[in-house]
mmCIF file with all atom_site columns, C-alpha atoms in Angstrom:
data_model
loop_
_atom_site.group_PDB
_atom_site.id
_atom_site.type_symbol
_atom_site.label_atom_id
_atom_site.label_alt_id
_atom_site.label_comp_id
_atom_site.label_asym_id
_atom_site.label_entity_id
_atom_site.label_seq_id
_atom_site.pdbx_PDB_ins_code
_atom_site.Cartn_x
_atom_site.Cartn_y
_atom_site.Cartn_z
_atom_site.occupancy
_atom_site.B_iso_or_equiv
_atom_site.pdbx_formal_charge
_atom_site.auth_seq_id
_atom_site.auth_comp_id
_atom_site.auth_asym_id
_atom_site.auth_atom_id
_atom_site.pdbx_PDB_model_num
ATOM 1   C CA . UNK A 1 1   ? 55.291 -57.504 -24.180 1.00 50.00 ? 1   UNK A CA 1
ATOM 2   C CA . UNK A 1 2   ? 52.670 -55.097 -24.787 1.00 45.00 ? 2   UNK A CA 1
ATOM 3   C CA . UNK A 1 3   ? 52.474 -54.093 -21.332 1.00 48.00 ? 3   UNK A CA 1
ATOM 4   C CA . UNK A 1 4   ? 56.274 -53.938 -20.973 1.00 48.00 ? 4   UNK A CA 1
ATOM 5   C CA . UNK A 1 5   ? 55.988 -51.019 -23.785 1.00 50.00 ? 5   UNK A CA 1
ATOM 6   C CA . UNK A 1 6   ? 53.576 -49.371 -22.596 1.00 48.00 ? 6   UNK A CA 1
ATOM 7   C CA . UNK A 1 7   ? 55.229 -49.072 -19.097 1.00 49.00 ? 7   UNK A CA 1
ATOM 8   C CA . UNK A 1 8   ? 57.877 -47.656 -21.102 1.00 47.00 ? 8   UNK A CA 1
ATOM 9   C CA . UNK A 1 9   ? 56.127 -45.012 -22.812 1.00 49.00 ? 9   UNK A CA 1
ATOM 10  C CA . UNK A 1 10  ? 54.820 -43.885 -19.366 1.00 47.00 ? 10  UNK A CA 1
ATOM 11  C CA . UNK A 1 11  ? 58.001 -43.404 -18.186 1.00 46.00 ? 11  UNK A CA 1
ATOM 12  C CA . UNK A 1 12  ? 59.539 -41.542 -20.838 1.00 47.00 ? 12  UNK A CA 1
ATOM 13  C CA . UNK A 1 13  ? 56.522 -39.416 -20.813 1.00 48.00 ? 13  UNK A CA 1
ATOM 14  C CA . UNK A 1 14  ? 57.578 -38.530 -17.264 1.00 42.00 ? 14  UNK A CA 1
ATOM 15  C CA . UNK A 1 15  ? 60.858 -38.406 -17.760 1.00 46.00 ? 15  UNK A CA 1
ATOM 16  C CA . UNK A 1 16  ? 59.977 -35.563 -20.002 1.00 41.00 ? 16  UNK A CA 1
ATOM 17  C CA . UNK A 1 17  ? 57.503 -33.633 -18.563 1.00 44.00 ? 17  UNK A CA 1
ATOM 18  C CA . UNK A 1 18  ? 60.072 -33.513 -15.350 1.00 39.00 ? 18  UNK A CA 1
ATOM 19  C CA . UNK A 1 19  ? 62.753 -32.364 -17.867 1.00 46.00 ? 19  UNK A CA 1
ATOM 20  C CA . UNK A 1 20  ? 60.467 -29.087 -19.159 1.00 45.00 ? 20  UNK A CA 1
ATOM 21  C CA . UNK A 1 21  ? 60.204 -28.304 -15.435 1.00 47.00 ? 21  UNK A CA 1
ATOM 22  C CA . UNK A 1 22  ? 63.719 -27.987 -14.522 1.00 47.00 ? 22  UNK A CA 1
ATOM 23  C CA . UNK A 1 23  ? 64.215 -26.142 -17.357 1.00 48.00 ? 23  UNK A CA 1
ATOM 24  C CA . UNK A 1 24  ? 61.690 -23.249 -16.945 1.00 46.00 ? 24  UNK A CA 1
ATOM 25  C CA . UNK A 1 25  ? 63.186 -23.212 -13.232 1.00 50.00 ? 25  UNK A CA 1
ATOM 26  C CA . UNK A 1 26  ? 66.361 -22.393 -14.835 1.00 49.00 ? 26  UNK A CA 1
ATOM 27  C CA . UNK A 1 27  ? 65.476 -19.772 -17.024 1.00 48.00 ? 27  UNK A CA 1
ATOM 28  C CA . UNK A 1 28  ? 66.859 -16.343 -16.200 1.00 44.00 ? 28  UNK A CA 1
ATOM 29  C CA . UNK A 1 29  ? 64.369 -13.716 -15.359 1.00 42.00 ? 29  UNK A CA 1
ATOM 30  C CA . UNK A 1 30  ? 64.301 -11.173 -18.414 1.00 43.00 ? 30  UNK A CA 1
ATOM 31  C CA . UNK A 1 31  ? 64.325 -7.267  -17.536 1.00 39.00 ? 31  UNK A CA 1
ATOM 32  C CA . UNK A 1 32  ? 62.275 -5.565  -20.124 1.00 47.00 ? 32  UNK A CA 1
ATOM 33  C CA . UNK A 1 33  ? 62.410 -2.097  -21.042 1.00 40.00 ? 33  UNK A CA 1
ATOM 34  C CA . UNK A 1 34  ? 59.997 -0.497  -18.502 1.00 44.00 ? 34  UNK A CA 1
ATOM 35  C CA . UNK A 1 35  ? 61.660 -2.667  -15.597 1.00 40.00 ? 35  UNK A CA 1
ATOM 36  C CA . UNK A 1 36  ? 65.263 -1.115  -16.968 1.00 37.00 ? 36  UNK A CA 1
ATOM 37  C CA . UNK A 1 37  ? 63.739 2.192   -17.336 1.00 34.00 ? 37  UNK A CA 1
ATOM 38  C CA . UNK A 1 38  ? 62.574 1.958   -13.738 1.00 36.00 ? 38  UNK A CA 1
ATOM 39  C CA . UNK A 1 39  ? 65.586 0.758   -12.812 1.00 36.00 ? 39  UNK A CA 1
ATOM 40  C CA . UNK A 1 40  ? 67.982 3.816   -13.825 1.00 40.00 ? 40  UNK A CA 1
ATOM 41  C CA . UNK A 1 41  ? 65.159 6.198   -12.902 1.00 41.00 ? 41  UNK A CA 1
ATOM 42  C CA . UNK A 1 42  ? 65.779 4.744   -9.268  1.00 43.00 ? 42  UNK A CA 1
ATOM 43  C CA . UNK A 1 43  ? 69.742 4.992   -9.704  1.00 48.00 ? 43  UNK A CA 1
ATOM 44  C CA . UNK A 1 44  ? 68.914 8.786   -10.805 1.00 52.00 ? 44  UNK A CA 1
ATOM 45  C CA . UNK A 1 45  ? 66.893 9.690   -7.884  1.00 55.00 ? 45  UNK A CA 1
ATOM 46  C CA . UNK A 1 46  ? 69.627 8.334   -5.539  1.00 54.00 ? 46  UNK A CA 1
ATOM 47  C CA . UNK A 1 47  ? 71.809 10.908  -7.051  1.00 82.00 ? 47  UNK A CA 1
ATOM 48  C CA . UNK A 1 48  ? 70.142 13.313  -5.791  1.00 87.00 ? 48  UNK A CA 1
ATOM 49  C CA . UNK A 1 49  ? 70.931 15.001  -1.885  1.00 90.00 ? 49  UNK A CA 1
ATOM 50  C CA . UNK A 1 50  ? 70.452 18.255  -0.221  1.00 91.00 ? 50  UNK A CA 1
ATOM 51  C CA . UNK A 1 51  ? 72.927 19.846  2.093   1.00 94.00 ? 51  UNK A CA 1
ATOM 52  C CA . UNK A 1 52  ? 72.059 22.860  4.602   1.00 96.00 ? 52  UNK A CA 1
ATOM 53  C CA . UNK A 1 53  ? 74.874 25.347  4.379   1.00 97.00 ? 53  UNK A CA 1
ATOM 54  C CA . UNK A 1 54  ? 75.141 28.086  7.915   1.00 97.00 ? 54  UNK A CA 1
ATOM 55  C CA . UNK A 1 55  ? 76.579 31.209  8.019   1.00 97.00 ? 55  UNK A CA 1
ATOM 56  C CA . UNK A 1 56  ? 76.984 33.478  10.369  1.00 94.00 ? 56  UNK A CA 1
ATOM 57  C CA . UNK A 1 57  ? 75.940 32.537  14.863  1.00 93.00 ? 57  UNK A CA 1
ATOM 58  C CA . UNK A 1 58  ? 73.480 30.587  15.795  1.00 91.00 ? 58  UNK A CA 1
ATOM 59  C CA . UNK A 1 59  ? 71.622 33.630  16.687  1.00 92.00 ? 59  UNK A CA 1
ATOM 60  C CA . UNK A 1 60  ? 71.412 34.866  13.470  1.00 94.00 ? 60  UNK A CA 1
ATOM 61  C CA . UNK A 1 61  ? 69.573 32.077  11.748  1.00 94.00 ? 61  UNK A CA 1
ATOM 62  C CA . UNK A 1 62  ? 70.801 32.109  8.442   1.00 97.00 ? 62  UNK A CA 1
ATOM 63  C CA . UNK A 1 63  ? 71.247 29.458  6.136   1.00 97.00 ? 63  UNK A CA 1
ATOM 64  C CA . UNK A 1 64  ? 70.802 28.034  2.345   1.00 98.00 ? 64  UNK A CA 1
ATOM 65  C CA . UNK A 1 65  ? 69.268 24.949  1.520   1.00 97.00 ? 65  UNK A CA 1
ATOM 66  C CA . UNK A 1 66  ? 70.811 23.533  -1.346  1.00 97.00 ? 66  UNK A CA 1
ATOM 67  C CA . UNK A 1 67  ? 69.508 20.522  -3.708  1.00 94.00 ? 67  UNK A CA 1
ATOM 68  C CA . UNK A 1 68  ? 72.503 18.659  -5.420  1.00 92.00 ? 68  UNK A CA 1
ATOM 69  C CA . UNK A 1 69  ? 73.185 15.926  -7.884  1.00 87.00 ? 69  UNK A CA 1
ATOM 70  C CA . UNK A 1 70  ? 76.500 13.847  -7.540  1.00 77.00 ? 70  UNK A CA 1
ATOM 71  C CA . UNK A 1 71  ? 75.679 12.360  -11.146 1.00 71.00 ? 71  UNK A CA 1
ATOM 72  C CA . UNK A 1 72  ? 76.515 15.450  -12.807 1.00 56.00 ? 72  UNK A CA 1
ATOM 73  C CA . UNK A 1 73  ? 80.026 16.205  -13.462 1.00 61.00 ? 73  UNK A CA 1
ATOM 74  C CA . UNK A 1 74  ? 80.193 19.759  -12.507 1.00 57.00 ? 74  UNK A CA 1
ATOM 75  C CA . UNK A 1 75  ? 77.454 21.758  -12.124 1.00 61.00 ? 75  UNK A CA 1
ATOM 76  C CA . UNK A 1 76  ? 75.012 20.305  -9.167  1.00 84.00 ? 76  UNK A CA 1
ATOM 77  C CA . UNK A 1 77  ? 77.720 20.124  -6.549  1.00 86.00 ? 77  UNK A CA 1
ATOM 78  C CA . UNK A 1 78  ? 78.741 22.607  -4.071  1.00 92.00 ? 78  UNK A CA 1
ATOM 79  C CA . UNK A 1 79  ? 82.532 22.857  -4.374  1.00 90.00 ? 79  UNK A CA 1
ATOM 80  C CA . UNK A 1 80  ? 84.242 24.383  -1.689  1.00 93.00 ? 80  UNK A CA 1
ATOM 81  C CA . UNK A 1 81  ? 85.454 27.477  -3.884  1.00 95.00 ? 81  UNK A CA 1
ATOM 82  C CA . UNK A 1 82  ? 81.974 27.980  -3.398  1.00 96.00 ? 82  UNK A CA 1
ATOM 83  C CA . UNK A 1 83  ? 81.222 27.904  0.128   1.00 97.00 ? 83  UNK A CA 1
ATOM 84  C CA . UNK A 1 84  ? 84.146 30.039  0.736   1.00 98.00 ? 84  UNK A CA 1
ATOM 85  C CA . UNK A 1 85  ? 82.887 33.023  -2.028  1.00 98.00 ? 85  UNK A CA 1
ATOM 86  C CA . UNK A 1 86  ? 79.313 32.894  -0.229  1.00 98.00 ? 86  UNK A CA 1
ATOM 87  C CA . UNK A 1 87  ? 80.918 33.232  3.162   1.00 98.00 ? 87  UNK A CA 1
ATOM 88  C CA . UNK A 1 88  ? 82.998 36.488  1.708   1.00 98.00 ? 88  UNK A CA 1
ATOM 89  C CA . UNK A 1 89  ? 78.944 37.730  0.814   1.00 99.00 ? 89  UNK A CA 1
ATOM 90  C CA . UNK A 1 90  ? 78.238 37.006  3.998   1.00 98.00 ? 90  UNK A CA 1
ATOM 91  C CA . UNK A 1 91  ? 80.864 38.595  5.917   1.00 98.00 ? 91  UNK A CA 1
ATOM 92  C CA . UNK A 1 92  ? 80.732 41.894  3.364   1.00 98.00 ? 92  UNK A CA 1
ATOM 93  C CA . UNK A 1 93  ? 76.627 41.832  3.399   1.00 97.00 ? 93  UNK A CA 1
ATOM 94  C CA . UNK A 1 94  ? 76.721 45.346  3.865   1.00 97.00 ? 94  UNK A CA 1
ATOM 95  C CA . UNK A 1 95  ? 78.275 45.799  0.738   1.00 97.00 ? 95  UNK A CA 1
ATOM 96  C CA . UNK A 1 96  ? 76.239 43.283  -1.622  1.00 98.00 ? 96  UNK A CA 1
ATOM 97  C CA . UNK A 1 97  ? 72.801 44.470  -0.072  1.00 97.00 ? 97  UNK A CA 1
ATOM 98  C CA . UNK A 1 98  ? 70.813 46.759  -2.542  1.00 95.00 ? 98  UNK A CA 1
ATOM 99  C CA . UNK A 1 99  ? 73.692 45.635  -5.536  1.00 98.00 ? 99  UNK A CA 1
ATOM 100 C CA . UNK A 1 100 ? 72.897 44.390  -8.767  1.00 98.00 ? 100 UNK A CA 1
ATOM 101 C CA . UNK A 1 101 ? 74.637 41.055  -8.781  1.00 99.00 ? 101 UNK A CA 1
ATOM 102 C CA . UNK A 1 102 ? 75.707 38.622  -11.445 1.00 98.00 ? 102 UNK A CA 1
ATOM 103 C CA . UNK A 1 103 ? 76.898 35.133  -10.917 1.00 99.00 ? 103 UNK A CA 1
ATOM 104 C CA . UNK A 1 104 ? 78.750 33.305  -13.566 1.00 98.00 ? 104 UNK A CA 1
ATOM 105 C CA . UNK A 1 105 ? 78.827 29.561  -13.791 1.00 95.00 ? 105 UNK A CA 1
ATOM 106 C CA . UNK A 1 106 ? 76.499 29.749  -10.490 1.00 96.00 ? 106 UNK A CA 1
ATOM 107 C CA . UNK A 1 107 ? 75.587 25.630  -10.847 1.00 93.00 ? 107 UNK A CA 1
ATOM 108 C CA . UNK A 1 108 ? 74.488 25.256  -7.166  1.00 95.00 ? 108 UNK A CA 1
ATOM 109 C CA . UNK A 1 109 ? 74.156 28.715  -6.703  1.00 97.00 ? 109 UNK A CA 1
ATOM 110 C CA . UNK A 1 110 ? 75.314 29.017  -3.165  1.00 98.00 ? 110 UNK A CA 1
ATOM 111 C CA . UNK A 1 111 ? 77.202 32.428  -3.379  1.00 99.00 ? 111 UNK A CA 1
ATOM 112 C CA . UNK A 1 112 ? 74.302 34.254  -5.590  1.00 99.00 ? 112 UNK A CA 1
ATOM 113 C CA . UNK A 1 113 ? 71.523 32.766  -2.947  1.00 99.00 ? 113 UNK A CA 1
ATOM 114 C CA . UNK A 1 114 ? 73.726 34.207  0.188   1.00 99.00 ? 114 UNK A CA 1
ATOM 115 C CA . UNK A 1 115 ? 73.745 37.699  -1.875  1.00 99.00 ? 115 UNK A CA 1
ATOM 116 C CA . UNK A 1 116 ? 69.973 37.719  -2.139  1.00 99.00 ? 116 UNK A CA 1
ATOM 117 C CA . UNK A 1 117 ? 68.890 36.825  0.923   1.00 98.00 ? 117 UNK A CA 1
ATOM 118 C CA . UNK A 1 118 ? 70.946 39.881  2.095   1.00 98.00 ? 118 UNK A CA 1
ATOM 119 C CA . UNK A 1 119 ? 69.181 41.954  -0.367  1.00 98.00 ? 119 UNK A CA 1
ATOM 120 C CA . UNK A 1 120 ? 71.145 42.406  -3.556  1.00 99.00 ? 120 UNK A CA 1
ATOM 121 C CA . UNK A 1 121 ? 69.024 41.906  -6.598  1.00 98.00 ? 121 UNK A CA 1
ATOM 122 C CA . UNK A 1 122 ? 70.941 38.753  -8.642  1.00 99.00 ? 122 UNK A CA 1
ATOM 123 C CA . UNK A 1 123 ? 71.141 36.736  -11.840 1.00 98.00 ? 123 UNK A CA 1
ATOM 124 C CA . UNK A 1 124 ? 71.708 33.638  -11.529 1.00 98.00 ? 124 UNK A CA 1
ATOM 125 C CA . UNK A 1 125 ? 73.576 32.506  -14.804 1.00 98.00 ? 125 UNK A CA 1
ATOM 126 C CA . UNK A 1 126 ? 75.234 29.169  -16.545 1.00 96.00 ? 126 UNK A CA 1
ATOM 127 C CA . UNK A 1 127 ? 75.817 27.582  -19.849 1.00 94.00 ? 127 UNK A CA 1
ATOM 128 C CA . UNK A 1 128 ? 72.463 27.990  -21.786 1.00 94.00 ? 128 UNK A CA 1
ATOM 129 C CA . UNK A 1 129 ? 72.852 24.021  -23.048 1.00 92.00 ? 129 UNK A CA 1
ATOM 130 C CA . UNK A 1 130 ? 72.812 23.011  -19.412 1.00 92.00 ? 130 UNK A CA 1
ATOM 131 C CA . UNK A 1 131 ? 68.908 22.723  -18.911 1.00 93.00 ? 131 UNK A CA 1
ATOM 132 C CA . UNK A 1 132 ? 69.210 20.680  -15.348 1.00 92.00 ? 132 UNK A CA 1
ATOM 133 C CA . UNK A 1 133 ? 71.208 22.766  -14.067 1.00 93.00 ? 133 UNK A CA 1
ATOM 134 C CA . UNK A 1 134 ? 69.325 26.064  -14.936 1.00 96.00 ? 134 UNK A CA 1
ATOM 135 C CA . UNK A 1 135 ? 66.327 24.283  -13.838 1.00 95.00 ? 135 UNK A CA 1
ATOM 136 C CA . UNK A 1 136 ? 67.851 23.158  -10.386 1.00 95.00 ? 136 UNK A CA 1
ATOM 137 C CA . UNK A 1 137 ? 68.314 26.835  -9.758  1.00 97.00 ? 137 UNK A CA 1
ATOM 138 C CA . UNK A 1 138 ? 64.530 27.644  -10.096 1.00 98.00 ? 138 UNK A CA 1
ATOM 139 C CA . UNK A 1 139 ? 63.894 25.300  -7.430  1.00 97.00 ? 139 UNK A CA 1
ATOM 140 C CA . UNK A 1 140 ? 66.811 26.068  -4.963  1.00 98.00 ? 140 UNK A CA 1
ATOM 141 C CA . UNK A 1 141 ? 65.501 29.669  -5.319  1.00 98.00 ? 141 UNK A CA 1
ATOM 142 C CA . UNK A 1 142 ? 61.985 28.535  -4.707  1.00 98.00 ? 142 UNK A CA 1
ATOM 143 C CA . UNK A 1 143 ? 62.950 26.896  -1.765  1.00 97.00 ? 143 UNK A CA 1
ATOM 144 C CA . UNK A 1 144 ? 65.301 29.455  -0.103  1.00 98.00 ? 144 UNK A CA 1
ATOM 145 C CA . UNK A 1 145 ? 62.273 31.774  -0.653  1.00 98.00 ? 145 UNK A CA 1
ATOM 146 C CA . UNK A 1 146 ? 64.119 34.303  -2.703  1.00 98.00 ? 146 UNK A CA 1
ATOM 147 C CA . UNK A 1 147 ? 63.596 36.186  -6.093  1.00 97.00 ? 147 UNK A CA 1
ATOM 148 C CA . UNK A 1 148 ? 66.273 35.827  -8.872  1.00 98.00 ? 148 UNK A CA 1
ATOM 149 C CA . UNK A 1 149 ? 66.706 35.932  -11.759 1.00 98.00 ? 149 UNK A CA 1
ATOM 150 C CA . UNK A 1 150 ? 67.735 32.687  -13.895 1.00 98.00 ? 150 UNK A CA 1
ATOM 151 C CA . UNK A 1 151 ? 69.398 33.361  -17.288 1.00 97.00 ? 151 UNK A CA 1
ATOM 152 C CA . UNK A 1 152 ? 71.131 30.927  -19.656 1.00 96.00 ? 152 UNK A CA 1
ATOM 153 C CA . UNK A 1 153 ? 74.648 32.202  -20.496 1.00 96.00 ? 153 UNK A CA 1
ATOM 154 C CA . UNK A 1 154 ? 77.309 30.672  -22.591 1.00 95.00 ? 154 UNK A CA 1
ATOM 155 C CA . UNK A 1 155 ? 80.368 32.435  -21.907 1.00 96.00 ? 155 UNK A CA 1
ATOM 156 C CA . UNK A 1 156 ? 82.129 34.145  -25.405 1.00 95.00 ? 156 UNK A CA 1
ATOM 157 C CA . UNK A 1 157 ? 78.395 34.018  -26.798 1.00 94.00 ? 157 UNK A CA 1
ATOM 158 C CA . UNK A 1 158 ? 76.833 37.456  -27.952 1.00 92.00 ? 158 UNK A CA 1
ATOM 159 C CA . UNK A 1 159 ? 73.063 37.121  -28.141 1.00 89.00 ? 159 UNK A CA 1
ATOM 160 C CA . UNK A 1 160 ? 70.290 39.581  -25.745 1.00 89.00 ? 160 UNK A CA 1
ATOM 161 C CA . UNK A 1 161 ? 70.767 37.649  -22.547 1.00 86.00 ? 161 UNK A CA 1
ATOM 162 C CA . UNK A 1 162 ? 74.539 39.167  -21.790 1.00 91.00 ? 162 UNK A CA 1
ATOM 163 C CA . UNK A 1 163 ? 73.514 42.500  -23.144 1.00 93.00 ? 163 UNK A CA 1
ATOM 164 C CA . UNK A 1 164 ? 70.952 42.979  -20.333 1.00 91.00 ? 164 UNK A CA 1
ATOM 165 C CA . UNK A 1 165 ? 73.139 42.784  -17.724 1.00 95.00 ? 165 UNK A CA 1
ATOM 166 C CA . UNK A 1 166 ? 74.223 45.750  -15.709 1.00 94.00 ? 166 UNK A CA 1
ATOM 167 C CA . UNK A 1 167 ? 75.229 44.341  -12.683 1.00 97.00 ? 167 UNK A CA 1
ATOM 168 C CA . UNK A 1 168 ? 78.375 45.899  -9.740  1.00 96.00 ? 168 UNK A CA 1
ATOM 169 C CA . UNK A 1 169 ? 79.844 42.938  -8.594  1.00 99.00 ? 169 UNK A CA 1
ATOM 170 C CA . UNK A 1 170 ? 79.975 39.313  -10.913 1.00 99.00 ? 170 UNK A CA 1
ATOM 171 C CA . UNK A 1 171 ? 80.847 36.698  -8.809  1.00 99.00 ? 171 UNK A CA 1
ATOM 172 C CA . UNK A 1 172 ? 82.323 33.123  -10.003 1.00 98.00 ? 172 UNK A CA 1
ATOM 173 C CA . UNK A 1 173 ? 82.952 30.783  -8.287  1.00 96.00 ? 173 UNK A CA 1
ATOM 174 C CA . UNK A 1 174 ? 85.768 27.541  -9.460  1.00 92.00 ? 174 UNK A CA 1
ATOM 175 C CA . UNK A 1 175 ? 85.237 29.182  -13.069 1.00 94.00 ? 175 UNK A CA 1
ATOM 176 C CA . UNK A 1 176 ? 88.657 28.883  -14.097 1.00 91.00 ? 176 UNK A CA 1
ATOM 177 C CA . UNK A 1 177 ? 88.885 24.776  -13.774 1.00 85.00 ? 177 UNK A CA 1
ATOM 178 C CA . UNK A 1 178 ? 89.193 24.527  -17.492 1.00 86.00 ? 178 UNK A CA 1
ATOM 179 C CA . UNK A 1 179 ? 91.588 26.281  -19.631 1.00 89.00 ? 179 UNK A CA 1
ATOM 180 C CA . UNK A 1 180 ? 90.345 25.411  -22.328 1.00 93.00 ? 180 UNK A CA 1
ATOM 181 C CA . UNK A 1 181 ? 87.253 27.993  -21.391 1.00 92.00 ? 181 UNK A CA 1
ATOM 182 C CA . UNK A 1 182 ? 89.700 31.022  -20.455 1.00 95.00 ? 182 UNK A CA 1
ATOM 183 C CA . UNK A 1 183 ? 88.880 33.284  -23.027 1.00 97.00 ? 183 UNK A CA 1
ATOM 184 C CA . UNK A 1 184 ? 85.353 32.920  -23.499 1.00 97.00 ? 184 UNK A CA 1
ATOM 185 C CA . UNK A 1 185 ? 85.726 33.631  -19.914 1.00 97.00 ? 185 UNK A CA 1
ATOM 186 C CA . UNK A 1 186 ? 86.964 36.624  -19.420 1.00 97.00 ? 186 UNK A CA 1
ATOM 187 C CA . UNK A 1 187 ? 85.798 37.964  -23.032 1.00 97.00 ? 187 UNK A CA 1
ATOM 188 C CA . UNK A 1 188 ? 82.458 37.898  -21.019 1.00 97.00 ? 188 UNK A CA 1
ATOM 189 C CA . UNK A 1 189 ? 83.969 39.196  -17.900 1.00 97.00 ? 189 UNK A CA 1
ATOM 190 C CA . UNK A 1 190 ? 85.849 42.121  -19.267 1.00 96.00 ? 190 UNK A CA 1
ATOM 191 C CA . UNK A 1 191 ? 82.663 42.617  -21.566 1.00 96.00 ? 191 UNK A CA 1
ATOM 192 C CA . UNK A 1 192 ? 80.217 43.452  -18.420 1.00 96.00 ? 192 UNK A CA 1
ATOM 193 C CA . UNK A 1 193 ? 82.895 45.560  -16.179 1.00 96.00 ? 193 UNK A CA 1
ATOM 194 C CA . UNK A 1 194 ? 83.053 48.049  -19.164 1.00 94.00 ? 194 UNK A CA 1
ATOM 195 C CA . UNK A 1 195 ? 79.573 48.339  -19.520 1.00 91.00 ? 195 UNK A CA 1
ATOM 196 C CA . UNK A 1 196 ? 79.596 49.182  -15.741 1.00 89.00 ? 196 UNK A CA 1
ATOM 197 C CA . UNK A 1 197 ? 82.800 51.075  -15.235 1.00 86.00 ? 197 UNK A CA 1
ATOM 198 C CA . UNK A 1 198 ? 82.509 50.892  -11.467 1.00 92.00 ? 198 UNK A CA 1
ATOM 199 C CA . UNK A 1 199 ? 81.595 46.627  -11.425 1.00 97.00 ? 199 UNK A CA 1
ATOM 200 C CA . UNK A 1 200 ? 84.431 44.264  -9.487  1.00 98.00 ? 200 UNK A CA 1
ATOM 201 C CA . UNK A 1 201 ? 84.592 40.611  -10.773 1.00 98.00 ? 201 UNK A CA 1
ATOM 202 C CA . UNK A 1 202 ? 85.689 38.747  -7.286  1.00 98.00 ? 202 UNK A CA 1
ATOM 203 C CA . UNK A 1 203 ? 86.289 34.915  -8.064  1.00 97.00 ? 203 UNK A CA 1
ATOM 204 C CA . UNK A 1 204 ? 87.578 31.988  -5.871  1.00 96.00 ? 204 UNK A CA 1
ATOM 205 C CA . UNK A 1 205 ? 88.901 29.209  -7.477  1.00 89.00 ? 205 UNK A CA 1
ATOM 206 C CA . UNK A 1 206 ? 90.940 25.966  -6.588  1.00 81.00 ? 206 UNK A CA 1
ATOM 207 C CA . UNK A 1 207 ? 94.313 25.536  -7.915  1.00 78.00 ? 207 UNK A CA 1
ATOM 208 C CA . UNK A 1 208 ? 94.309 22.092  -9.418  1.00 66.00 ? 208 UNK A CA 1
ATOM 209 C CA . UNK A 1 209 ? 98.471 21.704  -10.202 1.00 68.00 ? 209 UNK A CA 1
ATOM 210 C CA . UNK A 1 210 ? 99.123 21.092  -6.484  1.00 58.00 ? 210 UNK A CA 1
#
């Protein structure tokens, strides 16, 4: 009898010890914090694309490299308002060369980089709360190899930034896609044309009803 029991005990002993093995197989791998952190840091940086933007013949070898973020809701993608304002500057180069040029709500920049590169002398502006995207246009400007200069501007705000500006043409491009920013808008518009009486504000935008 003895050795009945103890044969027993063995094999409950195994039956066990093979028990806690299936269940550590089982358990779920747990993501901790730095492995999460990693993992949206990842997700970010796939976000993130450049596009190459041409104007002009093959001959003439001008283009606009342009970083962009498809993350961010508005402000790090080119819209096509956009391309089609910085092919205007590029078709009427003559005229933005050696100008004092202002673009509002530049984001991606596209139109403001095509005026420098022809030689106008440009502020780059956009909402003063929107650090990426101010920051994204230091480093589109750095890699275009031109000199402007980057201001945060909240339209309908009146602090020093908007009262150094003297510019003869603002550009904005797809400014007016929100209504609800209208007259903040052109409050800041109508502001700098009448400090330069001879200024033009030329826009493009996208009418979103149809």
């Amino acid at each position: 009898m003895a050795s009945t029991n103890k044969n027993k005990n063995k094999k409950s002993e195994l039956e066990l010890e093979y028990e806690s093995e299936e269940d550590e197989d089982n358990e779920e791998p747990s993501i901790g914090k730095d492995d999460k952190f990693s993992s949206e840091t990842s997700q970010d940086q796939d976000m993130i694309t450049s596009s190459q933007h041409y104007f002009g013949s093959i001959e003439d070898g001008f283009s606009i490299s342009i970083i962009e973020n498809m993350k961010e809701e508005y402000g790090l993608f080119v819209w096509p308002s956009s391309i089609i304002l910085a092919e205007y500057v590029w078709q009427q180069k003559s005229r933005f060369s050696k100008a004092n040029v202002v673009e509002l709500g530049a984001g991606t920049s596209l139109p403001g980089l095509v005026a420098a590169k022809v030689g106008a002398d440009v502020t780059l502006t956009d909402d003063a709360n929107r650090l990426e995207v101010l920051d994204n246009m230091r480093r589109v400007c750095n890699i275009n190899g031109v000199k402007c200069r980057v201001l945060g501007l909240t339209w309908g705000v009146w602090d020093a930034p908007v009262f150094s500006l003297c510019p003869n043409i603002i550009l904005g491009a797809d400014v007016l896609y929100d209504t609800r920013a209208f007259n903040d808008l052109f409050a800041t518009v109508t502001f700098l044309l009448q400090k330069s009486p001879d200024s033009v504000f030329i826009t493009t935008y996208h009418n979103r009803r149809l």
